[in-house]
CSV table of C-alpha atoms (C1' of nucleotides) in Angstrom, one decimal:
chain,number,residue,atom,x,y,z
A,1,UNK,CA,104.0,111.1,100.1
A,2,UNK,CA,100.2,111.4,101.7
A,3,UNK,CA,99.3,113.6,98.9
A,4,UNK,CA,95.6,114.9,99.7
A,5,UNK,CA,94.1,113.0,97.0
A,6,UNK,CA,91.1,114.8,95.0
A,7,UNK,CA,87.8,113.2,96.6
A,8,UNK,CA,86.2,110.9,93.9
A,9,UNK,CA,82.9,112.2,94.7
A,10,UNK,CA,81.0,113.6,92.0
A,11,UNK,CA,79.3,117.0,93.0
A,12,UNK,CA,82.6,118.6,93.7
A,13,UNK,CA,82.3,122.2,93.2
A,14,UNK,CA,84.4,124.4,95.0
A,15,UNK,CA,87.7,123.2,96.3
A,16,UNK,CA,88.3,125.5,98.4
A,17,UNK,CA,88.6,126.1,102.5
A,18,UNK,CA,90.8,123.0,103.6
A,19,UNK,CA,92.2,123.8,106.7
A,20,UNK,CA,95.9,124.2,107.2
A,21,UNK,CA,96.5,123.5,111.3
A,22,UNK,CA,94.9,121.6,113.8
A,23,UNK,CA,93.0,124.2,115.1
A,24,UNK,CA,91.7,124.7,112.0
A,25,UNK,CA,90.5,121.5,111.2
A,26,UNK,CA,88.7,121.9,114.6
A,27,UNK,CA,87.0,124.4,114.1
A,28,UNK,CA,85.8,123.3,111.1
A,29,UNK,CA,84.4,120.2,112.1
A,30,UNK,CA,82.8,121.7,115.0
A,31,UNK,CA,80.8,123.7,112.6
A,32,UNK,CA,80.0,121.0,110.7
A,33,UNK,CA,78.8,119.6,113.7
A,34,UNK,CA,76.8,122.5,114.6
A,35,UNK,CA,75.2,122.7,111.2
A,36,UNK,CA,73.8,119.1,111.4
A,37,UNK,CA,72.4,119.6,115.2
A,38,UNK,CA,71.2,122.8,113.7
A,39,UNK,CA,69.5,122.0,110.3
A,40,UNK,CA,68.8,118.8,111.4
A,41,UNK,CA,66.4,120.0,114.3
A,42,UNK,CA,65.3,122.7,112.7
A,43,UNK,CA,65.3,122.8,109.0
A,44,UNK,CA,67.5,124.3,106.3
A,45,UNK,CA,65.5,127.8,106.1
A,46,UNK,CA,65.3,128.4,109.6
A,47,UNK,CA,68.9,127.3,110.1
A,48,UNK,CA,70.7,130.2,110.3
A,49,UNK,CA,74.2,131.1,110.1
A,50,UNK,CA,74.2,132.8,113.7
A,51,UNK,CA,71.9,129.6,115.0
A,52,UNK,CA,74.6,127.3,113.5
A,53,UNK,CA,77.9,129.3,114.7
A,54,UNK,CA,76.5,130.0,117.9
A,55,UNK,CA,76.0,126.8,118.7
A,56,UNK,CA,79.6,125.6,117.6
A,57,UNK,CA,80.8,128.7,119.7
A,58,UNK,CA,82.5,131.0,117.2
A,59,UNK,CA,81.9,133.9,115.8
A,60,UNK,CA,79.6,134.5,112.8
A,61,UNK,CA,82.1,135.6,110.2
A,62,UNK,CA,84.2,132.2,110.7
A,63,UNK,CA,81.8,130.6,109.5
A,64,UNK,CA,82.4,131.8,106.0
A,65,UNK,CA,86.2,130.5,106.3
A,66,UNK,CA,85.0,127.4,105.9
A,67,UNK,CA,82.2,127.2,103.7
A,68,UNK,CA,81.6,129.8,101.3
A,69,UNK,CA,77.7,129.3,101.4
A,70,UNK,CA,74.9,128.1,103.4
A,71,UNK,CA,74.4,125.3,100.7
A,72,UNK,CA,77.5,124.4,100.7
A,73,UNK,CA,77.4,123.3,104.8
A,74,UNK,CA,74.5,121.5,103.5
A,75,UNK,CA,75.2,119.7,100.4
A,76,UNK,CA,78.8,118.3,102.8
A,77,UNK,CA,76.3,117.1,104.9
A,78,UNK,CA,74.4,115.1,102.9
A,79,UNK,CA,78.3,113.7,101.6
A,80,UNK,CA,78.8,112.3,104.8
A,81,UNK,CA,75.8,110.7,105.2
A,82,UNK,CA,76.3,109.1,102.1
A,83,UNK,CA,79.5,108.1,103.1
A,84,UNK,CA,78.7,106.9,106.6
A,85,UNK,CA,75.7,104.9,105.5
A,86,UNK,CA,77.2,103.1,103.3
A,87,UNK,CA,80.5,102.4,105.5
A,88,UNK,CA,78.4,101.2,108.3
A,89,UNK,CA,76.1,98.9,106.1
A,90,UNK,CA,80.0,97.8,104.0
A,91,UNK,CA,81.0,97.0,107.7
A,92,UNK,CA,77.6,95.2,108.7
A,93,UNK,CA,77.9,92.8,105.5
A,94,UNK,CA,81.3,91.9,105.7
A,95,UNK,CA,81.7,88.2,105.2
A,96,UNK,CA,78.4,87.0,104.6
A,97,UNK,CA,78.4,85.3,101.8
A,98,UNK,CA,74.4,84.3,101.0
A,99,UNK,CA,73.5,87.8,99.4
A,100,UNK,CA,69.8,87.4,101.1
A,101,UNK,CA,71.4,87.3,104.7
A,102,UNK,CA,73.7,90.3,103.7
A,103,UNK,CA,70.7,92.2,102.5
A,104,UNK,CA,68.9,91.6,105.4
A,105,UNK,CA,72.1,92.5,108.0
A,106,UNK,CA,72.0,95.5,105.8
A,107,UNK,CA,68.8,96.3,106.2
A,108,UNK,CA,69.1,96.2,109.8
A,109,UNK,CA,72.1,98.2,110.0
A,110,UNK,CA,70.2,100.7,107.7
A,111,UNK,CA,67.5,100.8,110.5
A,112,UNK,CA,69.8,101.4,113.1
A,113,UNK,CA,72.1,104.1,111.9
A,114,UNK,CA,68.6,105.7,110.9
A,115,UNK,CA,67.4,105.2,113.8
A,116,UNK,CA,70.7,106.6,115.9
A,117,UNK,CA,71.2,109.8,113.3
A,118,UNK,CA,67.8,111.4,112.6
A,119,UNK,CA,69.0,114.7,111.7
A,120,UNK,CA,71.1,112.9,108.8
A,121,UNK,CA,67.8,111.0,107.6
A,122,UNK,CA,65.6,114.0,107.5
A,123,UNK,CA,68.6,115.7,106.0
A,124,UNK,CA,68.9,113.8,103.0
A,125,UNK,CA,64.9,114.2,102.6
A,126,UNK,CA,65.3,118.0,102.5
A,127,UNK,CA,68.3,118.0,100.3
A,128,UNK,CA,65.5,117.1,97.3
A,129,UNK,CA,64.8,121.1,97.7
A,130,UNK,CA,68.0,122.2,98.9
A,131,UNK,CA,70.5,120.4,96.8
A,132,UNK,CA,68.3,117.9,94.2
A,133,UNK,CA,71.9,116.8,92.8
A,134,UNK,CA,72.8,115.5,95.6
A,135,UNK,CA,69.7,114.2,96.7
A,136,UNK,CA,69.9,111.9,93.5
A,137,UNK,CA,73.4,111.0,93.7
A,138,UNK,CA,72.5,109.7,97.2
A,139,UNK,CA,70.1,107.4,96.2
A,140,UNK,CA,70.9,106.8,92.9
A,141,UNK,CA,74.1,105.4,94.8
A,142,UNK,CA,72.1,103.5,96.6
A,143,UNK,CA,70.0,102.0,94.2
A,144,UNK,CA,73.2,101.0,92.3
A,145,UNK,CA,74.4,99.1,95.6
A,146,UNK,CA,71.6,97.2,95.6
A,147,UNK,CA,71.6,96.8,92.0
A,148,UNK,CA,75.0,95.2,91.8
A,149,UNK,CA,73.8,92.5,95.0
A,150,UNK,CA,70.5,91.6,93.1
A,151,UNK,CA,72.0,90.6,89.9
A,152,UNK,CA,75.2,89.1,91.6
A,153,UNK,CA,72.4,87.2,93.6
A,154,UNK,CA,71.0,86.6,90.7
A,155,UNK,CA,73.6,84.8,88.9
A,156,UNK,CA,74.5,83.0,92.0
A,157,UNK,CA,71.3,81.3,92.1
A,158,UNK,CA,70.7,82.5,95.1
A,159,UNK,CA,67.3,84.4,94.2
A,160,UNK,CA,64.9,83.9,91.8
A,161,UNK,CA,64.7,85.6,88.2
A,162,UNK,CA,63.6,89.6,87.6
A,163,UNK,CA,64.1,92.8,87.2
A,164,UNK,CA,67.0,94.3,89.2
A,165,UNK,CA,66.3,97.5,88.3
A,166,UNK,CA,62.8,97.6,89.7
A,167,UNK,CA,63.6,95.0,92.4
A,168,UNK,CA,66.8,97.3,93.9
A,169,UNK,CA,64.3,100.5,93.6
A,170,UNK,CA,61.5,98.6,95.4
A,171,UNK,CA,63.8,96.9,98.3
A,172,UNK,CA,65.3,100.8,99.1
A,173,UNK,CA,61.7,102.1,99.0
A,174,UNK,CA,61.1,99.2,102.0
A,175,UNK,CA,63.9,100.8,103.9
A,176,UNK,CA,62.8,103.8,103.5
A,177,UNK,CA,59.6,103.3,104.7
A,178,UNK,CA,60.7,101.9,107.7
A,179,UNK,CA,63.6,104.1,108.5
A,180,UNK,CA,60.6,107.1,108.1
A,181,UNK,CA,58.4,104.6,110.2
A,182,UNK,CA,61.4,104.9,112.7
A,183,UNK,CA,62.3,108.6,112.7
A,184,UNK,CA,59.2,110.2,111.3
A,185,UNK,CA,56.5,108.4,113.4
A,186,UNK,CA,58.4,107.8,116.5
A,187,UNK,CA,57.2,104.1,116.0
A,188,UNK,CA,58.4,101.8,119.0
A,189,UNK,CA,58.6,98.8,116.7
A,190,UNK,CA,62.1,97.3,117.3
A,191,UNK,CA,64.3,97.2,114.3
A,192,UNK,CA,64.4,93.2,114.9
A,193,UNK,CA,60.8,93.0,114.4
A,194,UNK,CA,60.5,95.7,111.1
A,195,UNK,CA,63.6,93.8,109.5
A,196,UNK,CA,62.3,89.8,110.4
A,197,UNK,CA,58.5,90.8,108.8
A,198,UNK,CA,59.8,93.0,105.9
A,199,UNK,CA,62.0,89.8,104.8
A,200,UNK,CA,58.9,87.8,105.1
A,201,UNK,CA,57.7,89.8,102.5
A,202,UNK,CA,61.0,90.0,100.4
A,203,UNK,CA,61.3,86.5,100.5
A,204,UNK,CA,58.2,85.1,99.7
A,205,UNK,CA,55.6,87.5,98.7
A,206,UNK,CA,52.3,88.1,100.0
A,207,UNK,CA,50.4,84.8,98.0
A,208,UNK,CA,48.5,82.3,99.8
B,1,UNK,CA,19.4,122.6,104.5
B,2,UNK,CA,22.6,122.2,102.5
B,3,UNK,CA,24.5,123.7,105.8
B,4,UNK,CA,28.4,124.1,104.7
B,5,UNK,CA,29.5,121.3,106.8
B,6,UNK,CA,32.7,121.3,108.6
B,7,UNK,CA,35.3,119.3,107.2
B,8,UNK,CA,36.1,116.5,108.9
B,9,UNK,CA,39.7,116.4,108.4
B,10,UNK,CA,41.9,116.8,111.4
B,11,UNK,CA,44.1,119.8,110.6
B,12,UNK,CA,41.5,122.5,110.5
B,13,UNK,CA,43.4,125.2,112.2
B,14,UNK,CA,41.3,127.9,110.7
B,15,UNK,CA,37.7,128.4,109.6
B,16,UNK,CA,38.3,131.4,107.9
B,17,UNK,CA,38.3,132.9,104.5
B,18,UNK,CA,35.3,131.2,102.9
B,19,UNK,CA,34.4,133.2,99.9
B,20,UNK,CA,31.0,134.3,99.7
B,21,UNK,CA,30.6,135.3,96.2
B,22,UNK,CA,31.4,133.4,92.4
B,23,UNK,CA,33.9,135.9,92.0
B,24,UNK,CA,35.4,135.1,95.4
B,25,UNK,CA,35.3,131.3,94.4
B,26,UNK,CA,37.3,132.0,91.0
B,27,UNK,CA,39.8,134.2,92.7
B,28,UNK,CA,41.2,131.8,95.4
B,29,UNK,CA,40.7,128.6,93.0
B,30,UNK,CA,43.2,131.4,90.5
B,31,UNK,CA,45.7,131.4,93.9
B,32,UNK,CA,45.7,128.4,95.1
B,33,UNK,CA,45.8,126.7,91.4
B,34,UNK,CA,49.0,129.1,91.0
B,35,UNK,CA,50.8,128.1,94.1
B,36,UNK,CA,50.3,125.1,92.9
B,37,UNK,CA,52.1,125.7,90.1
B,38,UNK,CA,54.5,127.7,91.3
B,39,UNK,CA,55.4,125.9,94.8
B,40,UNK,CA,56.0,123.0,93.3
B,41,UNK,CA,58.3,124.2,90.6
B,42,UNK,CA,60.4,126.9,92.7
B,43,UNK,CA,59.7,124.5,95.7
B,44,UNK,CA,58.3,126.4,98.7
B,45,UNK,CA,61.2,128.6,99.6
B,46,UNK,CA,61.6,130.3,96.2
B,47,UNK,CA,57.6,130.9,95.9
B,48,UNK,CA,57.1,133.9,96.8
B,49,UNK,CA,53.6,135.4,97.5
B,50,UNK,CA,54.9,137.9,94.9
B,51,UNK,CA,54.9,135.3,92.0
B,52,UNK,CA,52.0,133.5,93.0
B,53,UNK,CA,49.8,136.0,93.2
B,54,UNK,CA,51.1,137.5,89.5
B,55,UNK,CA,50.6,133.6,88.1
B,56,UNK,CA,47.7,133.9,89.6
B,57,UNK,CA,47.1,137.3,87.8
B,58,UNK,CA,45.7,139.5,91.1
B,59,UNK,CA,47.2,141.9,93.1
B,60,UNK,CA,49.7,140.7,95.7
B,61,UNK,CA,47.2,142.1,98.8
B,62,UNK,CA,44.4,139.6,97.1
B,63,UNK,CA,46.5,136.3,98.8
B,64,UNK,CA,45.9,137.7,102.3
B,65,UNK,CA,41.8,137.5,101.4
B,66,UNK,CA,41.4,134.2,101.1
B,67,UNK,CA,44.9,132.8,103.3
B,68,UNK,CA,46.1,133.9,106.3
B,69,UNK,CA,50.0,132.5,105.4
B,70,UNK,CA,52.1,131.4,102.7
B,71,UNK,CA,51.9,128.3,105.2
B,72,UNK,CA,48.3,127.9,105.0
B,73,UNK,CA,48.5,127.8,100.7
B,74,UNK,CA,51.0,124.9,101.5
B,75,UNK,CA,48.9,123.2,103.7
B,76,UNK,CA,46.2,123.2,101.7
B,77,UNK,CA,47.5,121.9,99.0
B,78,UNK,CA,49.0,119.0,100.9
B,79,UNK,CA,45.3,118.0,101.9
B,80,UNK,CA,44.3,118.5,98.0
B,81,UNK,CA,47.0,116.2,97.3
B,82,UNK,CA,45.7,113.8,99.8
B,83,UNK,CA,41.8,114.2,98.4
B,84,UNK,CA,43.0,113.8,95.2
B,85,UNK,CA,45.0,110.8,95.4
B,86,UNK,CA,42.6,108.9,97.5
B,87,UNK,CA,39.8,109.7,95.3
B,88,UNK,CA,41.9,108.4,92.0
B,89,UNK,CA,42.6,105.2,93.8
B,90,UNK,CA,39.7,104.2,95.0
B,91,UNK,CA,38.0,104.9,91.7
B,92,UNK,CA,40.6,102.3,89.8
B,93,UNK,CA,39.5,99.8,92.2
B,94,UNK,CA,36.2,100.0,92.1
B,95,UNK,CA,34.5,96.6,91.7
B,96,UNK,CA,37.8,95.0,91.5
B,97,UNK,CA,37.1,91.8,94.2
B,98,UNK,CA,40.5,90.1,94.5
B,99,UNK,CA,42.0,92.2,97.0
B,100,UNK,CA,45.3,91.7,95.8
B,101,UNK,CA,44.4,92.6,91.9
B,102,UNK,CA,42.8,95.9,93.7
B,103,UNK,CA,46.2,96.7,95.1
B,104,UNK,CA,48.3,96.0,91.9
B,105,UNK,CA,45.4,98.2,89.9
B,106,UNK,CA,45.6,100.9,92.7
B,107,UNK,CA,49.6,101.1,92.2
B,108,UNK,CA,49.2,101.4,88.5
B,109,UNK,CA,46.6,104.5,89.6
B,110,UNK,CA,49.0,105.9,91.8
B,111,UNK,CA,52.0,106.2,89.4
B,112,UNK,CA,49.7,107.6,86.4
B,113,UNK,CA,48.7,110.2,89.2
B,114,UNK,CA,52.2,111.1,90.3
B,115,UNK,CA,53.3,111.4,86.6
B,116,UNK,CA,50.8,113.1,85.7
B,117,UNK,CA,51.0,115.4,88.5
B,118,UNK,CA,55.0,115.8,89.7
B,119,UNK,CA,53.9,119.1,91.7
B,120,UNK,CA,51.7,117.8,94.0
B,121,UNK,CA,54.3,114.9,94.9
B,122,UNK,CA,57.0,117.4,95.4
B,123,UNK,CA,54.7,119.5,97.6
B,124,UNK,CA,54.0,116.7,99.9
B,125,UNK,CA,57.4,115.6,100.1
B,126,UNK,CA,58.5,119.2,101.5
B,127,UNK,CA,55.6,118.7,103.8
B,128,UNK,CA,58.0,117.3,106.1
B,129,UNK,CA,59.7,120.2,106.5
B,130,UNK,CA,57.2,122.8,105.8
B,131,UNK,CA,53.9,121.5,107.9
B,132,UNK,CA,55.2,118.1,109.5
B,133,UNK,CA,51.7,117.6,110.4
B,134,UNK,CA,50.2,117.3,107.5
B,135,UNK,CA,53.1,115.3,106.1
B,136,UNK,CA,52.3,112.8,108.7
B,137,UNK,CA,48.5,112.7,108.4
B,138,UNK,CA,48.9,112.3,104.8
B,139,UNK,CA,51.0,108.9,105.1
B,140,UNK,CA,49.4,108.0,108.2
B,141,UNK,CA,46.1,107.7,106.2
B,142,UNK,CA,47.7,105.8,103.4
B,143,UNK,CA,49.3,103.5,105.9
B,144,UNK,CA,45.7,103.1,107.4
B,145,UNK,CA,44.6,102.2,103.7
B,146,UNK,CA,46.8,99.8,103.2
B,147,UNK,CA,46.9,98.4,106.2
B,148,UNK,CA,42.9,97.3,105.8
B,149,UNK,CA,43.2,96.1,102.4
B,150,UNK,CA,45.4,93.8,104.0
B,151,UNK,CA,43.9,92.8,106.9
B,152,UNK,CA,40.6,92.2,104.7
B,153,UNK,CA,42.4,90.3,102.3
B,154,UNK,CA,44.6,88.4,104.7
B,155,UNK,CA,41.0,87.7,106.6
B,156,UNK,CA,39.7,86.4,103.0
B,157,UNK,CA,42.3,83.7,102.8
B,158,UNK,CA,43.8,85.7,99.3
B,159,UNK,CA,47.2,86.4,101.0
B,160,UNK,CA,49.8,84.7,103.6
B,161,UNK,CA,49.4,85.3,107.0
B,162,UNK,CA,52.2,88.6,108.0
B,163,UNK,CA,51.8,91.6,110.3
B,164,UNK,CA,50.0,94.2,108.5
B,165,UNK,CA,51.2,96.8,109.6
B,166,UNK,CA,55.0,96.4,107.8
B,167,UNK,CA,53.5,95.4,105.6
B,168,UNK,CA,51.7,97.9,104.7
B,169,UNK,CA,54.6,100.3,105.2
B,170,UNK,CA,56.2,98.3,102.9
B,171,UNK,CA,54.3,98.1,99.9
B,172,UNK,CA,54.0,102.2,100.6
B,173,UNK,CA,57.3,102.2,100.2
B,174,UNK,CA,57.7,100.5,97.4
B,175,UNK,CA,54.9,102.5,96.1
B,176,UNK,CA,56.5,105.9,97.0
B,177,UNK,CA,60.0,104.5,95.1
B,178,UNK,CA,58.5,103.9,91.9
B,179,UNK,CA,56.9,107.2,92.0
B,180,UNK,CA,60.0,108.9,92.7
B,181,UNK,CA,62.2,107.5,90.0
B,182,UNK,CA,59.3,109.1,87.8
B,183,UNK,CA,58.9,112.2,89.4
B,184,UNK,CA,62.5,113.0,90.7
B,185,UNK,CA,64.9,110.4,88.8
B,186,UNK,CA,62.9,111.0,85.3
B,187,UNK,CA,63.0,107.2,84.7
B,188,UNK,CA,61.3,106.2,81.3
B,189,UNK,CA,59.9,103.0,81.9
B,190,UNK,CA,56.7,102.2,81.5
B,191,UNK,CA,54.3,102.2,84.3
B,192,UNK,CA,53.1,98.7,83.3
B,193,UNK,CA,56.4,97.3,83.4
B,194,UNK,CA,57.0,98.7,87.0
B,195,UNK,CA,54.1,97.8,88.2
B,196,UNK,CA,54.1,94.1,86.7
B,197,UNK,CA,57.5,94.2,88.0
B,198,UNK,CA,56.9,95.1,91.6
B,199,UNK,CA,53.9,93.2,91.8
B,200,UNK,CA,55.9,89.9,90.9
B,201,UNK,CA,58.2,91.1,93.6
B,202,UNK,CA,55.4,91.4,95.9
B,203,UNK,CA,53.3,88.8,95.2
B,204,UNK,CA,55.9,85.4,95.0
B,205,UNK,CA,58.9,87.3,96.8
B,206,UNK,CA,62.7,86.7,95.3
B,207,UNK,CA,63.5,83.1,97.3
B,208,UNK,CA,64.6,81.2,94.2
C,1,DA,C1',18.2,151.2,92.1
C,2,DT,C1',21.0,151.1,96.1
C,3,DG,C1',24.0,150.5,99.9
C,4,DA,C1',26.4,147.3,102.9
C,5,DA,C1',29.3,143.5,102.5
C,6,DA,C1',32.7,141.4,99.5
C,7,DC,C1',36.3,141.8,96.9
C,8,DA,C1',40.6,144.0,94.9
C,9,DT,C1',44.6,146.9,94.8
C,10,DG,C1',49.7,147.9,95.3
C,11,DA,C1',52.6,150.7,97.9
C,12,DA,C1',54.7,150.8,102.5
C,13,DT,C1',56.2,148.4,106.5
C,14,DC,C1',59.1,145.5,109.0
C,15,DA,C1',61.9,141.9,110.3
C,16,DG,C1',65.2,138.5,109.4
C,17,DT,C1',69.6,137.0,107.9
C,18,DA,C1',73.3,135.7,104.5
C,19,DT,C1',77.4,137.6,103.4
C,20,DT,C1',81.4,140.9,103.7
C,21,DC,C1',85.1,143.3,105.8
C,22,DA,C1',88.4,145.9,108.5
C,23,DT,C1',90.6,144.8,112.4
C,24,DG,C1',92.9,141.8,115.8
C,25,DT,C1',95.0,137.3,117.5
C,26,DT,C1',97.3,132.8,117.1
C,27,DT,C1',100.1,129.4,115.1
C,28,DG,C1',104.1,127.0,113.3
C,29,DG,C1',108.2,126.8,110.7
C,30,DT,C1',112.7,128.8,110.8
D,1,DA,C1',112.2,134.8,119.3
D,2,DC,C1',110.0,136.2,115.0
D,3,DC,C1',106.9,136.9,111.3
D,4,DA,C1',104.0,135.6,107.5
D,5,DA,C1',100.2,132.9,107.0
D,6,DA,C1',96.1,131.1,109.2
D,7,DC,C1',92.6,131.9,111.9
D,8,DA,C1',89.0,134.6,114.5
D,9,DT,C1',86.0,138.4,115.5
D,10,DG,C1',81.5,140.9,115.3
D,11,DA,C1',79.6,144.9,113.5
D,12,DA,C1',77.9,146.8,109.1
D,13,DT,C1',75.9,145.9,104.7
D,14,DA,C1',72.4,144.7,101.5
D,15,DC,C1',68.6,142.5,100.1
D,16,DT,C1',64.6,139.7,100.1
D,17,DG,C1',60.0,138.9,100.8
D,18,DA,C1',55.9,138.1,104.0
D,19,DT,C1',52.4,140.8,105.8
D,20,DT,C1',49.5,145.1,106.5
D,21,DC,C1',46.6,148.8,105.3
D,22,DA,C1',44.3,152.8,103.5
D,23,DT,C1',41.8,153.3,99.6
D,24,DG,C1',38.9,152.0,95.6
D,25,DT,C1',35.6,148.9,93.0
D,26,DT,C1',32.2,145.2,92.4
D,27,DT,C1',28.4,142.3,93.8
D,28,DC,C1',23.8,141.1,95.1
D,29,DA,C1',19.9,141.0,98.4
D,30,DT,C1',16.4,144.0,99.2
DNA sequence: ATGAAACATGAATCAGTATTCATGTTTGGT
DNA sequence: ACCAAACATGAATACTGATTCATGTTTCAT
């Protein structure tokens, strides 16, 4: 009964280091804690494994009970991104039913957790160089979410005719933007604002 | 007459290392062509001044001539990037009076550009992490480019009214999406269909 | 033609830091 | 209470790679 069940996820190479007792399990998380404070503020390279331990208040050398390489703090951390993105934006959506409202709700939850996890956001950015797999099954998750609302949209009637494809790669580049807008430029714009004028756009174009 | 003239960019942290001879010239066009090469394939990291400078085919003491850092390559090459891109745009719209065919024709410029040259994108995407600076100046100044076409068009009746500013982040982000799934996600399709695709997406919005 | 400034070399320096390891300490099931 | 497995320690290892420098070679204005 409870059996640990093999994580579905994709990039799943070493399945190794679960933790056996509470303390543990701890400790563990408080270096995975550590390690986003860590790389987050200052970047994978300068990140190091003294910074990272040091700052979750263990010794170096436990470190490496845990994770068996710096990458391999890193590509977890980009996991749990994933995952918590797209729980908070599940949990944002529930129950609308006009897919247009639900992609804007999303949107703004988008914005927000962005907005409230920086580190994670400029995480995923750096995880192109660090960890490109993971960097595209990120967003190549992503783009699938939206995929699978536009063409459900689609066949409800609920938008117009085109390419979902290009249409789901096009709408995540908007929140993108504006989540970089956010945590990138320090803009003051509230996420209300960003999210009411980007639907503008989304829903009716830019013609006359 | 024909004094050097400073640059008038912003991030001129050091006047230094201006060759004085033709062999000087060919020698640091050699190292910085290389790093090009070389930074964008091993990403920044990985690049050591080692291989550059062999690409490059000069000793390794040669880089310190003409750079002070392995940061300052990097840097450089960001602004490149930046010269480079703005230069290809604004020559595809040249003459083009309908603001909003200029943008749709600049788009089409922009993806051949990042296709044909998935280095330089990958070097300003590190940016971020590397020289934050110039990552921002970089976007900043597209934003600002985007942000007048906009106003100018919205100004000449040929779009809605809608804050520019979004908007502009927007269709920058929609812009840096399509170039990614070229550049990072290897996507096949052809730049006219993205382009035609996005543009529908832009113009006329996806209300049904 | 010539010498001072430019340019080029590549071996040596120097610092940082990921990873390992031999040695304790703690935990939890019995 | 006891002990094997888990967990924790931090010093030592090992390597990489940016930057410097003392020493040549080339260029070009005079």
């Amino acid at each position: 009964m409870n059996k640990p069940v093999g994580k579905t996820v994709a990039s799943q190479k070493s399945p190794v280091n679960q933790p056996k007792t509470a303390r543990g399990e701890a400790t563990r998380k408080a270096i995975l804690d550590a390690a986003e404070r860590v790389i987050g503020a200052k970047g994978y390279s300068d990140a190091s494994i003294g910074h990272i331990t040091s700052e979750a208040g263990v010794a170096q050398g436990t470190f490496y009970i845990y994770f068996k390489t710096k990458e391999e703090v890193f590509s977890e951390l980009v996991l749990e991104m994933g995952r918590l993105v797209r729980h908070t934006i599940s949990d944002a959506t529930q129950g609308i039913e006009n897919r247009l409202e639900a992609e804007k709700a999303g949107l703004r939850a988008f914005l927000e957790f962005v907005k409230a996890h920086p580190d994670l956001y400029r995480i995923v950015q750096e995880a192109l160089f660090v960890d490109p797999d993971a960097y595209r099954e990120y967003y190549g998750a992503f783009a699938d979410g939206y995929r699978t609302g536009l063409t459900e949209a689609e066949a409800a009637g609920q938008i117009s005719i085109g390419d979902p494809d290009t249409r789901a790669w096009a709408l995540m580049g908007i929140a993108r933007a504006l989540g970089e807008q956010l945590v990138v430029f320090n803009s003051d714009t509230p996420i209300s604002e960003l999210v009411a004028s980007a639907y503008d756009l989304i829903e009716n174009g830019i013609k006359p």
